[in-house]
Amino acid sequence: MFRGNKRVSLCLFIVFLLCISVPVGCVGKPESNEKPELLLGFSQLGSESAWRIGNTRDIEEQAENYGISLMLENANQKQENQIDAIRRFIAYQVDVIAFSPIVEEGWDNVLLEAKNAGIPVILVDRDISSENEDLTTCLIGADFYKEGVMAAEYLIRKADALGLENVNIVEITGTENSTPMRQRQAGFADTIKDDERMCILESIDGDFLKSRGAEVMRTLLEKYGDDIDVIFSHNDEMTLGALPEIEKTGRKPGKDVIIISIDGGQEAIDVLKEGKINCVVECTPRLGRELMETALKLKAGEKVDSVIHPKEVFFSDEEDVSKIPARGY
Ligand code: AHR
């Protein structure tokens, strides 16, 4: 009797040990070996702006909505960190790689490694420059050239409305060699080039950062002072950095100086409502849904569109800005 009880206890102990070593209901494979339906590796370039933070949040939320497992890495504004992250995704054998390239050049080697590993790559937000078009499958992001065109078209209408004869512009540009910097600049310049009133005094790199926006604005004010009629800033963050610097000189942004910004984040829209910004061109950070849909199609071996641009608008003092709904970023 006593010996029998001992045997039962031993059996129960062994069953207990088996159960705690196999987490899923004592049967099946251990969780760590189970592959999720789709594993997406995404390298975000950094957290330089409200736009970028909104973009990261949107991608995380949409991955959850679509039941996609996301390996997210933040490169903190360094291209080498993005390259390392892509290599880790390859080593981990993710199903699809996505990344927002901080600059356009310098990706060929790592993308060739992804291609050789048979992992499709999606570009999110920004483009790359490469001779080899096979390295990526598609680009999901804004039409930055059109954003520059919209900014310039607004300025031409504003100059007409105010009857301006000479318009001196300073341009605060985004990160050098990045797609939004190059294309916003080109769209703006191409649109004003035949308008003889327009003159770009200087284009200066503000790296999409608020602190740099303030710094370069101080430099521009020291150099050109009251000659500046217009600030064309490539993102809200730099605009928000520049505005207090203009106010310190006694001039009123939005009245004495025309302010044109890009992104359309909540803070800039609030300042537009106060009358200190004249026009904000929208650049939506909500790219997550398209990214998840595209990743699923690629995993299923389906064809995808090579460029997907979201629809974007602009907000300006030509309309009743008090009605602009909450932006969410
Ligand atoms: O690439 C999109 C740009 O990057 C946004 O305009 C800017 O705010 C961000 O940092």
Tab-separated table of C-alpha atoms and ligand atoms in Angstrom:
chain	number	residue	atom	x	y	z
A	1	MET	CA	0.000	0.000	0.000
A	2	PHE	CA	2.699	2.386	1.126
A	3	ARG	CA	4.954	1.386	-1.823
A	4	GLY	CA	1.975	1.769	-4.262
A	5	ASN	CA	1.334	5.348	-3.058
A	6	LYS	CA	5.002	6.166	-3.581
A	7	ARG	CA	4.779	4.949	-7.216
A	8	VAL	CA	1.644	7.050	-7.865
A	9	SER	CA	3.350	10.126	-6.379
A	10	LEU	CA	6.421	9.545	-8.552
A	11	CYS	CA	4.248	9.249	-11.696
A	12	LEU	CA	2.381	12.442	-10.804
A	13	PHE	CA	5.709	14.229	-10.241
A	14	ILE	CA	6.997	13.131	-13.684
A	15	VAL	CA	3.749	14.303	-15.346
A	16	PHE	CA	4.126	17.647	-13.497
A	17	LEU	CA	7.711	18.031	-14.724
A	18	LEU	CA	6.631	17.326	-18.309
A	19	CYS	CA	3.855	19.896	-18.037
A	20	ILE	CA	6.053	22.726	-16.817
A	21	SER	CA	8.673	22.052	-19.508
A	22	VAL	CA	6.075	22.195	-22.354
A	23	PRO	CA	4.141	25.459	-22.016
A	24	VAL	CA	1.243	24.926	-24.449
A	25	GLY	CA	-1.251	22.673	-22.587
A	26	CYS	CA	1.320	19.883	-22.074
A	27	VAL	CA	1.137	18.990	-25.803
A	28	GLY	CA	2.448	20.338	-29.108
A	29	LYS	CA	5.645	22.202	-29.970
A	30	PRO	CA	7.234	24.664	-27.517
A	31	GLU	CA	6.070	28.227	-28.235
A	32	SER	CA	9.567	29.469	-29.099
A	33	ASN	CA	9.720	27.191	-32.171
A	34	GLU	CA	6.349	28.215	-33.524
A	35	LYS	CA	6.532	30.545	-36.555
A	36	PRO	CA	3.846	33.224	-36.628
A	37	GLU	CA	1.805	33.509	-39.824
A	38	LEU	CA	3.758	36.568	-40.965
A	39	LEU	CA	6.856	37.982	-39.363
A	40	LEU	CA	7.678	41.518	-40.503
A	41	GLY	CA	10.997	43.183	-39.692
A	42	PHE	CA	10.720	46.978	-39.762
A	43	SER	CA	13.623	49.392	-39.365
A	44	GLN	CA	12.384	52.858	-38.423
A	45	LEU	CA	14.948	55.598	-39.041
A	46	GLY	CA	14.500	57.477	-35.757
A	47	SER	CA	12.192	59.666	-33.668
A	48	GLU	CA	13.094	63.123	-34.966
A	49	SER	CA	9.556	64.497	-35.253
A	50	ALA	CA	5.939	64.148	-34.146
A	51	TRP	CA	5.380	62.825	-37.672
A	52	ARG	CA	7.896	60.014	-37.169
A	53	ILE	CA	6.501	59.095	-33.755
A	54	GLY	CA	2.983	59.011	-35.258
A	55	ASN	CA	4.255	56.837	-38.120
A	56	THR	CA	5.853	54.302	-35.733
A	57	ARG	CA	2.688	54.175	-33.616
A	58	ASP	CA	0.516	53.645	-36.694
A	59	ILE	CA	2.694	50.752	-37.911
A	60	GLU	CA	2.594	49.096	-34.475
A	61	GLU	CA	-1.188	49.474	-34.250
A	62	GLN	CA	-1.815	48.164	-37.750
A	63	ALA	CA	0.495	45.165	-37.213
A	64	GLU	CA	-1.642	44.299	-34.215
A	65	ASN	CA	-4.896	44.814	-36.161
A	66	TYR	CA	-3.697	42.487	-38.917
A	67	GLY	CA	-2.283	39.877	-36.500
A	68	ILE	CA	1.195	40.381	-37.968
A	69	SER	CA	4.235	39.818	-35.736
A	70	LEU	CA	6.424	42.904	-35.871
A	71	MET	CA	10.144	43.097	-35.154
A	72	LEU	CA	10.605	46.847	-34.825
A	73	GLU	CA	14.000	48.502	-34.559
A	74	ASN	CA	14.667	52.230	-34.174
A	75	ALA	CA	17.928	53.358	-35.821
A	76	ASN	CA	18.188	56.664	-33.939
A	77	GLN	CA	19.027	58.661	-37.072
A	78	LYS	CA	21.992	56.454	-38.099
A	79	GLN	CA	22.168	54.664	-41.436
A	80	GLU	CA	24.624	52.075	-40.040
A	81	ASN	CA	22.048	51.109	-37.386
A	82	GLN	CA	19.486	50.533	-40.138
A	83	ILE	CA	21.932	48.347	-42.065
A	84	ASP	CA	22.653	46.309	-38.897
A	85	ALA	CA	18.907	45.943	-38.237
A	86	ILE	CA	18.282	44.660	-41.779
A	87	ARG	CA	21.101	42.124	-41.313
A	88	ARG	CA	19.479	40.939	-38.075
A	89	PHE	CA	16.135	40.545	-39.887
A	90	ILE	CA	17.863	38.430	-42.544
A	91	ALA	CA	19.577	36.271	-39.898
A	92	TYR	CA	16.225	35.828	-38.160
A	93	GLN	CA	14.660	34.794	-41.487
A	94	VAL	CA	11.685	37.156	-41.269
A	95	ASP	CA	9.081	36.800	-44.038
A	96	VAL	CA	9.221	40.425	-45.185
A	97	ILE	CA	11.576	43.337	-44.452
A	98	ALA	CA	10.401	46.956	-44.462
A	99	PHE	CA	12.432	50.063	-43.740
A	100	SER	CA	12.339	53.868	-43.980
A	101	PRO	CA	15.744	54.807	-45.396
A	102	ILE	CA	17.191	57.871	-43.719
A	103	VAL	CA	19.065	58.817	-46.921
A	104	GLU	CA	18.811	57.551	-50.491
A	105	GLU	CA	22.321	56.193	-51.168
A	106	GLY	CA	24.303	53.306	-49.688
A	107	TRP	CA	21.846	50.399	-49.481
A	108	ASP	CA	22.877	48.106	-52.339
A	109	ASN	CA	25.043	45.635	-50.396
A	110	VAL	CA	22.622	44.902	-47.591
A	111	LEU	CA	19.649	44.762	-49.962
A	112	LEU	CA	21.516	42.292	-52.142
A	113	GLU	CA	21.957	40.133	-49.037
A	114	ALA	CA	18.185	40.274	-48.437
A	115	LYS	CA	17.532	39.402	-52.061
A	116	ASN	CA	19.907	36.423	-51.912
A	117	ALA	CA	18.119	35.255	-48.773
A	118	GLY	CA	14.830	35.402	-50.730
A	119	ILE	CA	13.268	38.035	-48.430
A	120	PRO	CA	11.171	40.724	-50.142
A	121	VAL	CA	11.843	44.322	-49.085
A	122	ILE	CA	9.297	47.155	-48.870
A	123	LEU	CA	10.356	50.803	-48.736
A	124	VAL	CA	8.242	52.822	-46.327
A	125	ASP	CA	7.985	56.636	-46.452
A	126	ARG	CA	11.302	57.292	-48.261
A	127	ASP	CA	12.952	56.008	-51.433
A	128	ILE	CA	16.472	54.789	-52.219
A	129	SER	CA	18.702	55.564	-55.163
A	130	SER	CA	20.130	52.444	-56.812
A	131	GLU	CA	21.033	51.239	-60.308
A	132	ASN	CA	19.512	47.884	-59.409
A	133	GLU	CA	15.727	48.182	-59.390
A	134	ASP	CA	15.213	44.559	-58.285
A	135	LEU	CA	16.427	45.135	-54.746
A	136	THR	CA	13.071	46.311	-53.409
A	137	THR	CA	9.512	45.371	-54.282
A	138	CYS	CA	7.690	48.667	-53.777
A	139	LEU	CA	7.521	52.059	-52.100
A	140	ILE	CA	4.669	53.085	-49.793
A	141	GLY	CA	4.961	56.787	-49.059
A	142	ALA	CA	3.974	60.352	-49.823
A	143	ASP	CA	4.459	62.111	-53.135
A	144	PHE	CA	7.012	64.589	-51.755
A	145	TYR	CA	7.436	66.337	-55.114
A	146	LYS	CA	3.720	67.131	-55.170
A	147	GLU	CA	3.972	68.469	-51.602
A	148	GLY	CA	6.635	70.942	-52.790
A	149	VAL	CA	4.374	71.905	-55.718
A	150	MET	CA	1.406	72.504	-53.384
A	151	ALA	CA	3.561	74.701	-51.127
A	152	ALA	CA	4.741	76.796	-54.101
A	153	GLU	CA	1.266	77.091	-55.633
A	154	TYR	CA	0.004	78.446	-52.318
A	155	LEU	CA	2.827	81.010	-52.263
A	156	ILE	CA	2.030	82.201	-55.799
A	157	ARG	CA	-1.657	82.670	-54.862
A	158	LYS	CA	-0.669	84.488	-51.650
A	159	ALA	CA	1.733	86.820	-53.511
A	160	ASP	CA	-1.072	87.586	-56.001
A	161	ALA	CA	-3.549	88.273	-53.198
A	162	LEU	CA	-1.118	90.621	-51.408
A	163	GLY	CA	0.051	92.236	-54.642
A	164	LEU	CA	3.722	91.495	-53.873
A	165	GLU	CA	6.305	92.512	-56.468
A	166	ASN	CA	9.366	90.851	-54.956
A	167	VAL	CA	9.254	87.754	-52.799
A	168	ASN	CA	12.411	86.787	-50.893
A	169	ILE	CA	12.276	83.204	-49.717
A	170	VAL	CA	14.446	81.261	-47.296
A	171	GLU	CA	14.123	77.501	-47.388
A	172	ILE	CA	14.810	75.308	-44.353
A	173	THR	CA	15.410	71.874	-45.813
A	174	GLY	CA	15.121	68.387	-44.307
A	175	THR	CA	17.928	65.844	-43.874
A	176	GLU	CA	20.433	66.174	-46.698
A	177	ASN	CA	20.135	63.477	-49.388
A	178	SER	CA	16.827	62.199	-48.025
A	179	THR	CA	13.903	61.751	-50.416
A	180	PRO	CA	11.584	64.340	-48.809
A	181	MET	CA	14.400	66.909	-48.823
A	182	ARG	CA	15.252	66.355	-52.484
A	183	GLN	CA	11.735	66.096	-53.820
A	184	ARG	CA	10.092	68.860	-51.769
A	185	GLN	CA	12.889	71.168	-52.834
A	186	ALA	CA	12.554	70.183	-56.504
A	187	GLY	CA	8.736	70.458	-56.552
A	188	PHE	CA	8.882	73.918	-54.969
A	189	ALA	CA	11.726	75.208	-57.179
A	190	ASP	CA	10.168	73.889	-60.419
A	191	THR	CA	6.850	75.561	-59.614
A	192	ILE	CA	8.212	79.039	-58.824
A	193	LYS	CA	10.937	79.098	-61.484
A	194	ASP	CA	8.916	81.018	-64.101
A	195	ASP	CA	7.567	83.546	-61.608
A	196	GLU	CA	9.950	86.501	-61.738
A	197	ARG	CA	8.848	87.850	-58.362
A	198	MET	CA	10.241	84.785	-56.571
A	199	CYS	CA	13.820	84.624	-55.303
A	200	ILE	CA	15.264	81.949	-53.016
A	201	LEU	CA	17.840	83.796	-50.886
A	202	GLU	CA	19.199	80.604	-49.347
A	203	SER	CA	18.388	76.949	-48.693
A	204	ILE	CA	19.801	75.663	-45.430
A	205	ASP	CA	19.809	72.200	-43.834
A	206	GLY	CA	17.644	71.903	-40.703
A	207	ASP	CA	17.779	68.060	-40.580
A	208	PHE	CA	14.010	67.856	-39.817
A	209	LEU	CA	14.777	68.801	-36.179
A	210	LYS	CA	13.160	71.523	-34.062
A	211	SER	CA	16.481	72.532	-32.458
A	212	ARG	CA	18.138	72.846	-35.884
A	213	GLY	CA	15.127	74.827	-37.156
A	214	ALA	CA	15.759	77.400	-34.415
A	215	GLU	CA	19.504	77.435	-35.008
A	216	VAL	CA	19.340	77.935	-38.773
A	217	MET	CA	16.600	80.550	-38.383
A	218	ARG	CA	18.925	82.598	-36.166
A	219	THR	CA	21.651	82.341	-38.821
A	220	LEU	CA	19.255	83.378	-41.595
A	221	LEU	CA	17.892	86.324	-39.579
A	222	GLU	CA	21.415	87.571	-38.841
A	223	LYS	CA	22.248	87.362	-42.551
A	224	TYR	CA	19.074	88.664	-44.213
A	225	GLY	CA	17.067	90.338	-41.395
A	226	ASP	CA	13.890	92.047	-42.582
A	227	ASP	CA	14.592	91.131	-46.233
A	228	ILE	CA	13.018	87.735	-45.566
A	229	ASP	CA	9.422	87.632	-46.845
A	230	VAL	CA	8.800	83.886	-46.758
A	231	ILE	CA	9.973	80.836	-44.816
A	232	PHE	CA	9.450	77.563	-46.656
A	233	SER	CA	10.223	74.852	-44.108
A	234	HIS	CA	10.319	71.171	-45.074
A	235	ASN	CA	8.604	70.001	-41.865
A	236	ASP	CA	6.534	71.190	-38.912
A	237	GLU	CA	9.241	70.449	-36.371
A	238	MET	CA	11.704	72.910	-37.955
A	239	THR	CA	8.912	75.459	-38.439
A	240	LEU	CA	8.015	75.268	-34.748
A	241	GLY	CA	11.684	75.809	-33.882
A	242	ALA	CA	11.983	78.801	-36.235
A	243	LEU	CA	8.853	80.747	-35.195
A	244	PRO	CA	10.034	81.977	-31.745
A	245	GLU	CA	13.276	83.199	-33.344
A	246	ILE	CA	11.299	85.383	-35.767
A	247	GLU	CA	9.128	86.686	-32.910
A	248	LYS	CA	12.258	87.676	-30.970
A	249	THR	CA	13.088	90.141	-33.770
A	250	GLY	CA	9.710	91.859	-33.306
A	251	ARG	CA	8.253	90.598	-36.586
A	252	LYS	CA	5.028	88.647	-36.580
A	253	PRO	CA	5.122	85.219	-38.287
A	254	GLY	CA	2.043	84.718	-40.457
A	255	LYS	CA	1.667	88.510	-40.924
A	256	ASP	CA	5.059	90.134	-41.534
A	257	VAL	CA	6.602	86.884	-42.771
A	258	ILE	CA	4.718	84.232	-44.749
A	259	ILE	CA	5.223	80.802	-43.167
A	260	ILE	CA	4.763	77.590	-45.170
A	261	SER	CA	5.262	74.211	-43.521
A	262	ILE	CA	4.839	70.532	-44.347
A	263	ASP	CA	3.409	67.580	-42.325
A	264	GLY	CA	0.156	68.813	-40.797
A	265	GLY	CA	0.723	67.560	-37.263
A	266	GLN	CA	-1.557	68.802	-34.486
A	267	GLU	CA	0.885	71.347	-33.044
A	268	ALA	CA	1.424	73.060	-36.404
A	269	ILE	CA	-2.311	73.048	-37.144
A	270	ASP	CA	-2.945	74.740	-33.776
A	271	VAL	CA	-0.379	77.421	-34.707
A	272	LEU	CA	-2.038	77.785	-38.146
A	273	LYS	CA	-5.308	78.412	-36.292
A	274	GLU	CA	-3.520	81.138	-34.241
A	275	GLY	CA	-2.493	82.786	-37.532
A	276	LYS	CA	1.267	82.313	-37.104
A	277	ILE	CA	1.546	79.815	-39.967
A	278	ASN	CA	-0.088	80.558	-43.330
A	279	CYS	CA	-0.093	77.170	-45.021
A	280	VAL	CA	0.585	73.582	-43.983
A	281	VAL	CA	0.847	70.884	-46.636
A	282	GLU	CA	-0.218	67.503	-45.347
A	283	CYS	CA	2.151	64.536	-45.264
A	284	THR	CA	0.353	61.624	-43.696
A	285	PRO	CA	2.282	59.258	-41.401
A	286	ARG	CA	-0.537	56.695	-41.659
A	287	LEU	CA	1.197	54.159	-43.854
A	288	GLY	CA	0.670	51.131	-41.612
A	289	ARG	CA	-2.457	49.694	-43.245
A	290	GLU	CA	-0.910	49.733	-46.739
A	291	LEU	CA	2.266	48.224	-45.309
A	292	MET	CA	0.433	45.282	-43.703
A	293	GLU	CA	-1.727	44.660	-46.809
A	294	THR	CA	1.373	44.697	-49.017
A	295	ALA	CA	3.389	42.435	-46.721
A	296	LEU	CA	0.543	39.878	-46.710
A	297	LYS	CA	0.345	39.978	-50.523
A	298	LEU	CA	4.101	39.437	-50.838
A	299	LYS	CA	3.999	36.499	-48.431
A	300	ALA	CA	1.195	35.007	-50.540
A	301	GLY	CA	3.368	35.447	-53.648
A	302	GLU	CA	1.021	38.062	-55.162
A	303	LYS	CA	2.097	41.034	-57.275
A	304	VAL	CA	2.043	44.484	-55.662
A	305	ASP	CA	1.985	48.028	-57.073
A	306	SER	CA	5.501	49.426	-57.337
A	307	VAL	CA	4.530	52.843	-55.876
A	308	ILE	CA	1.693	53.528	-53.450
A	309	HIS	CA	1.084	57.218	-52.613
A	310	PRO	CA	-1.540	58.195	-50.026
A	311	LYS	CA	-3.914	61.035	-50.914
A	312	GLU	CA	-2.842	64.316	-49.320
A	313	VAL	CA	-4.302	67.830	-48.977
A	314	PHE	CA	-3.174	71.210	-47.641
A	315	PHE	CA	-4.551	73.621	-45.037
A	316	SER	CA	-4.172	77.384	-45.383
A	317	ASP	CA	-5.429	80.818	-44.379
A	318	GLU	CA	-7.480	80.794	-47.601
A	319	GLU	CA	-10.080	78.694	-45.760
A	320	ASP	CA	-11.801	78.585	-42.372
A	321	VAL	CA	-9.084	76.724	-40.463
A	322	SER	CA	-11.110	76.575	-37.249
A	323	LYS	CA	-12.962	73.568	-38.691
A	324	ILE	CA	-9.879	71.346	-39.225
A	325	PRO	CA	-10.534	68.159	-37.236
A	326	ALA	CA	-8.052	66.630	-34.756
A	327	ARG	CA	-5.039	65.276	-36.617
A	328	GLY	CA	-3.975	62.370	-34.410
A	329	TYR	CA	-0.221	63.018	-34.748
B	1	AHR	O1	10.006	61.458	-44.437
B	1	AHR	C1	8.953	62.199	-43.922
B	1	AHR	C2	9.487	63.363	-43.156
B	1	AHR	O2	10.337	62.891	-42.142
B	1	AHR	C3	8.470	64.228	-42.443
B	1	AHR	O3	8.091	65.350	-43.160
B	1	AHR	C4	9.274	64.695	-41.295
B	1	AHR	O4	8.552	65.346	-40.287
B	1	AHR	C5	9.969	63.465	-40.898
B	1	AHR	O5	10.962	63.620	-40.024
